[in-house]
Amino acid sequence: DVKVTQSSRYLVKRTGEKVFLECVQDMDHENMFWYRQDPGLGLRLIYFSYDVKMKEKGDIPEGYSVSREKKERFSLILESASTNQTSMYLCASSLSEWTYEQYFGPGTRLTVT
Amino acid sequence: AQKITQTQPGMFVQEKEAVTLDCTYDTSDQSYGLFWYKQPSSGEMIFLIYQGSYDEQNATEGRYSLNFQKARKSANLVISASQLGDSAMYFCAMREYNNNDMRFGAGTRLTVKP
């Protein structure tokens, strides 16, 4: 069974803090993704990575950075958290072919106060 | 530009009836895949069904089928014999040959009434 895990289910941070969200997959997938999910907006792609140390911006990269030092791990970093980054963050992984589905982690609900 | 459009924010269906959730997409690629996911209140994303752009037949998976109309660029999800457990958010998504990413629509919240 493919498993994607995220470091926290719930997280509360203060404005200005640096926040790390970790994602690990155990199926040797090439691609990994970070989305944020907000009501009425669906899932919006923040960043994705198609290989170790490779990354590409998604639709809403502002205020975020990512790191992929190992194939199984993809980190999302909020350099200076702001209240408008309060959201549900979903990590996903997949094989690189366009015919394959993504597998999702359970999500991290981040609240920035 | 919005690549996936789901025009129904919310839908209601009576238990045991069929329901269609709409999805239209926009791409210039000839090779692409269309996916539907279910997200119950627990928050997990569950993959339901896939349709490839070259598939001539509509995809089916149990009670789920995909009404694929390529010329109209639509990929509607049909759920037959609705059950109470089908109440959830449903997302349509697309992967293109020339892109590594996957793009999602805004989702449709389906409520099944007993």
Short mmCIF file of C-alpha atoms in Angstrom, two decimals:
data_model
loop_
_atom_site.label_atom_id
_atom_site.label_comp_id
_atom_site.label_asym_id
_atom_site.label_seq_id
_atom_site.Cartn_x
_atom_site.Cartn_y
_atom_site.Cartn_z
CA ASP A 1 0.00 0.00 0.00
CA VAL A 2 1.27 3.46 -0.87
CA LYS A 3 1.69 5.61 2.15
CA VAL A 4 2.13 9.35 2.34
CA THR A 5 2.61 10.77 5.78
CA GLN A 6 2.68 14.33 7.02
CA SER A 7 4.45 15.42 10.17
CA SER A 8 1.46 17.01 11.89
CA ARG A 9 -2.34 16.87 11.59
CA TYR A 10 -2.81 20.17 13.40
CA LEU A 11 -0.38 23.03 13.89
CA VAL A 12 -0.76 26.44 15.52
CA LYS A 13 1.90 29.07 14.86
CA ARG A 14 2.33 32.75 15.50
CA THR A 15 2.69 35.42 12.84
CA GLY A 16 6.30 35.76 11.76
CA GLU A 17 7.38 32.28 12.81
CA LYS A 18 9.21 30.00 10.43
CA VAL A 19 7.13 26.88 9.79
CA PHE A 20 8.21 23.53 8.40
CA LEU A 21 5.72 21.01 7.05
CA GLU A 22 7.21 17.61 6.31
CA CYS A 23 5.95 14.97 3.92
CA VAL A 24 7.30 11.45 3.44
CA GLN A 25 6.27 8.81 0.89
CA ASP A 26 7.34 5.20 0.83
CA MET A 27 6.69 4.19 -2.79
CA ASP A 28 9.75 5.59 -4.54
CA HIS A 29 7.64 8.10 -6.46
CA GLU A 30 9.47 10.64 -8.57
CA ASN A 31 6.94 13.43 -8.16
CA MET A 32 5.85 15.13 -4.96
CA PHE A 33 3.44 18.01 -4.53
CA TRP A 34 2.24 20.56 -1.99
CA TYR A 35 -1.28 21.97 -2.19
CA ARG A 36 -3.32 24.22 0.00
CA GLN A 37 -7.05 23.69 0.26
CA ASP A 38 -9.45 26.49 1.05
CA PRO A 39 -13.26 26.40 0.93
CA GLY A 40 -14.60 27.26 -2.50
CA LEU A 41 -11.14 27.29 -4.07
CA GLY A 42 -10.39 23.59 -4.25
CA LEU A 43 -6.78 22.46 -4.17
CA ARG A 44 -4.26 25.00 -5.35
CA LEU A 45 -0.76 23.89 -6.23
CA ILE A 46 2.00 25.63 -4.29
CA TYR A 47 5.10 23.76 -5.47
CA PHE A 48 6.01 20.43 -6.89
CA SER A 49 9.18 18.44 -7.33
CA TYR A 50 9.92 15.93 -10.08
CA ASP A 51 13.28 14.78 -8.75
CA VAL A 52 15.66 15.24 -5.86
CA LYS A 53 16.72 18.89 -5.54
CA MET A 54 14.38 19.83 -8.42
CA LYS A 55 11.35 22.01 -7.88
CA GLU A 56 8.87 24.00 -9.87
CA LYS A 57 6.48 26.73 -8.81
CA GLY A 58 2.79 26.06 -8.89
CA ASP A 59 0.01 28.60 -8.99
CA ILE A 60 0.55 30.20 -5.57
CA PRO A 61 4.24 29.96 -4.56
CA GLU A 62 4.48 33.39 -2.93
CA GLY A 63 5.40 33.17 0.74
CA TYR A 64 6.49 29.52 0.47
CA SER A 65 9.64 27.61 -0.35
CA VAL A 66 10.35 23.89 -0.59
CA SER A 67 13.18 21.45 -0.13
CA ARG A 68 13.74 17.98 -1.48
CA GLU A 69 17.07 16.57 -0.40
CA LYS A 70 15.95 12.93 -0.51
CA LYS A 71 13.57 11.25 -2.89
CA GLU A 72 11.10 10.22 -0.20
CA ARG A 73 10.89 13.56 1.60
CA PHE A 74 9.43 16.89 0.50
CA SER A 75 9.30 19.84 2.87
CA LEU A 76 7.21 22.98 2.66
CA ILE A 77 8.62 26.04 4.40
CA LEU A 78 6.80 29.19 5.39
CA GLU A 79 9.64 31.63 5.94
CA SER A 80 7.54 34.09 7.94
CA ALA A 81 4.04 32.82 8.61
CA SER A 82 1.14 35.18 8.07
CA THR A 83 -2.54 34.86 8.98
CA ASN A 84 -3.52 34.47 5.33
CA GLN A 85 -1.55 31.23 5.27
CA THR A 86 -4.02 29.65 7.67
CA SER A 87 -5.25 26.69 5.63
CA MET A 88 -5.27 22.95 5.10
CA TYR A 89 -2.03 21.76 3.49
CA LEU A 90 -2.02 18.54 1.52
CA CYS A 91 1.01 16.67 0.31
CA ALA A 92 0.82 14.19 -2.56
CA SER A 93 3.12 11.92 -4.52
CA SER A 94 2.89 10.10 -7.82
CA LEU A 95 4.81 8.36 -10.55
CA SER A 96 5.92 10.70 -13.28
CA GLU A 97 3.70 9.43 -16.06
CA TRP A 98 0.62 11.54 -16.79
CA THR A 99 -1.58 8.47 -16.60
CA TYR A 100 -1.00 7.90 -12.92
CA GLU A 101 -3.03 9.22 -10.01
CA GLN A 102 -1.66 11.06 -7.02
CA TYR A 103 -1.60 9.64 -3.52
CA PHE A 104 -2.32 12.04 -0.71
CA GLY A 105 -1.28 12.43 2.86
CA PRO A 106 -3.84 13.10 5.60
CA GLY A 107 -3.27 16.86 5.54
CA THR A 108 -2.01 19.43 8.03
CA ARG A 109 -4.41 22.05 9.29
CA LEU A 110 -2.27 25.09 9.98
CA THR A 111 -3.55 28.02 11.99
CA VAL A 112 -1.48 31.20 12.12
CA THR A 113 -2.49 33.60 14.89
CA ALA B 1 -6.09 30.35 -16.52
CA GLN B 2 -8.55 27.98 -14.92
CA LYS B 3 -7.92 24.54 -16.35
CA ILE B 4 -10.61 22.62 -14.50
CA THR B 5 -14.11 23.97 -13.91
CA GLN B 6 -16.70 22.46 -11.63
CA THR B 7 -19.80 24.61 -11.80
CA GLN B 8 -21.83 22.95 -9.04
CA PRO B 9 -20.70 24.05 -5.58
CA GLY B 10 -23.31 21.80 -3.98
CA MET B 11 -25.59 18.98 -5.08
CA PHE B 12 -28.32 16.98 -3.37
CA VAL B 13 -29.46 13.51 -4.35
CA GLN B 14 -31.92 11.06 -2.89
CA GLU B 15 -30.54 7.80 -1.62
CA LYS B 16 -30.53 5.05 -4.31
CA GLU B 17 -30.81 7.55 -7.15
CA ALA B 18 -28.10 8.42 -9.68
CA VAL B 19 -26.30 11.77 -9.75
CA THR B 20 -24.01 13.49 -12.24
CA LEU B 21 -21.24 15.83 -11.15
CA ASP B 22 -20.03 18.16 -13.87
CA CYS B 23 -16.45 18.84 -14.89
CA THR B 24 -15.06 20.71 -17.88
CA TYR B 25 -11.40 21.17 -18.66
CA ASP B 26 -9.13 23.21 -20.83
CA THR B 27 -5.97 21.93 -22.48
CA SER B 28 -4.13 22.13 -25.76
CA ASP B 29 -2.35 18.83 -25.17
CA GLN B 30 -3.50 15.77 -27.06
CA SER B 31 -2.37 13.51 -24.23
CA TYR B 32 -3.91 14.03 -20.83
CA GLY B 33 -5.56 12.18 -18.00
CA LEU B 34 -8.67 13.08 -16.06
CA PHE B 35 -9.17 12.00 -12.46
CA TRP B 36 -11.90 12.15 -9.86
CA TYR B 37 -11.26 12.18 -6.14
CA LYS B 38 -13.60 11.94 -3.17
CA GLN B 39 -12.92 13.77 0.07
CA PRO B 40 -15.18 12.74 2.98
CA SER B 41 -15.44 14.82 6.12
CA SER B 42 -12.41 12.99 7.54
CA GLY B 43 -10.31 14.90 5.01
CA GLU B 44 -8.57 12.04 3.21
CA MET B 45 -8.42 12.23 -0.57
CA ILE B 46 -9.63 9.02 -2.18
CA PHE B 47 -8.93 8.32 -5.84
CA LEU B 48 -12.08 7.12 -7.62
CA ILE B 49 -11.63 6.87 -11.36
CA TYR B 50 -9.35 7.72 -14.28
CA GLN B 51 -9.98 8.48 -17.96
CA GLY B 52 -7.19 8.86 -20.50
CA SER B 53 -7.59 11.15 -23.47
CA TYR B 54 -7.05 8.25 -25.87
CA ASP B 55 -9.50 5.93 -24.17
CA GLU B 56 -12.40 5.32 -26.50
CA GLN B 57 -14.68 3.88 -23.88
CA ASN B 58 -15.94 5.64 -20.78
CA ALA B 59 -14.20 4.50 -17.62
CA THR B 60 -16.18 2.62 -15.00
CA GLU B 61 -15.33 1.55 -11.46
CA GLY B 62 -18.15 -0.12 -9.61
CA ARG B 63 -20.88 2.49 -9.08
CA TYR B 64 -18.72 5.22 -10.58
CA SER B 65 -18.57 5.98 -14.27
CA LEU B 66 -17.07 8.83 -16.21
CA ASN B 67 -19.04 10.40 -19.02
CA PHE B 68 -16.18 11.53 -21.26
CA GLN B 69 -17.04 13.88 -24.12
CA LYS B 70 -13.74 14.85 -25.66
CA ALA B 71 -15.02 17.35 -28.23
CA ARG B 72 -16.88 19.23 -25.48
CA LYS B 73 -13.95 18.84 -23.08
CA SER B 74 -16.14 17.47 -20.35
CA ALA B 75 -15.56 14.59 -17.95
CA ASN B 76 -18.62 14.23 -15.78
CA LEU B 77 -18.73 11.76 -12.90
CA VAL B 78 -21.84 9.62 -12.61
CA ILE B 79 -22.59 7.90 -9.33
CA SER B 80 -25.31 5.28 -9.57
CA ALA B 81 -27.47 4.04 -6.69
CA SER B 82 -26.28 6.74 -4.28
CA GLN B 83 -25.55 5.75 -0.70
CA LEU B 84 -25.37 7.87 2.44
CA GLY B 85 -21.63 7.25 2.52
CA ASP B 86 -21.29 9.03 -0.81
CA SER B 87 -21.84 12.37 0.93
CA ALA B 88 -18.50 14.14 0.46
CA MET B 89 -16.59 16.69 -1.59
CA TYR B 90 -15.74 15.54 -5.09
CA PHE B 91 -12.85 16.95 -7.07
CA CYS B 92 -12.09 16.68 -10.76
CA ALA B 93 -8.43 16.91 -11.77
CA MET B 94 -6.23 16.74 -14.87
CA ARG B 95 -2.65 15.79 -15.70
CA GLU B 96 -1.18 16.77 -19.05
CA TYR B 97 1.57 15.03 -20.99
CA ASN B 98 3.69 18.19 -21.08
CA ASN B 99 3.35 18.93 -17.38
CA ASN B 100 4.39 17.02 -14.30
CA ASP B 101 1.71 18.55 -12.13
CA MET B 102 -1.98 17.91 -11.52
CA ARG B 103 -4.61 20.66 -11.43
CA PHE B 104 -7.86 20.46 -9.52
CA GLY B 105 -11.27 22.05 -9.78
CA ALA B 106 -12.98 23.85 -6.93
CA GLY B 107 -14.98 20.79 -6.00
CA THR B 108 -18.64 19.83 -5.60
CA ARG B 109 -20.16 19.01 -2.23
CA LEU B 110 -22.57 16.11 -2.63
CA THR B 111 -25.18 15.41 0.02
CA VAL B 112 -27.16 12.19 -0.13
CA LYS B 113 -30.57 12.41 1.53
CA PRO B 114 -32.16 9.35 3.16
#
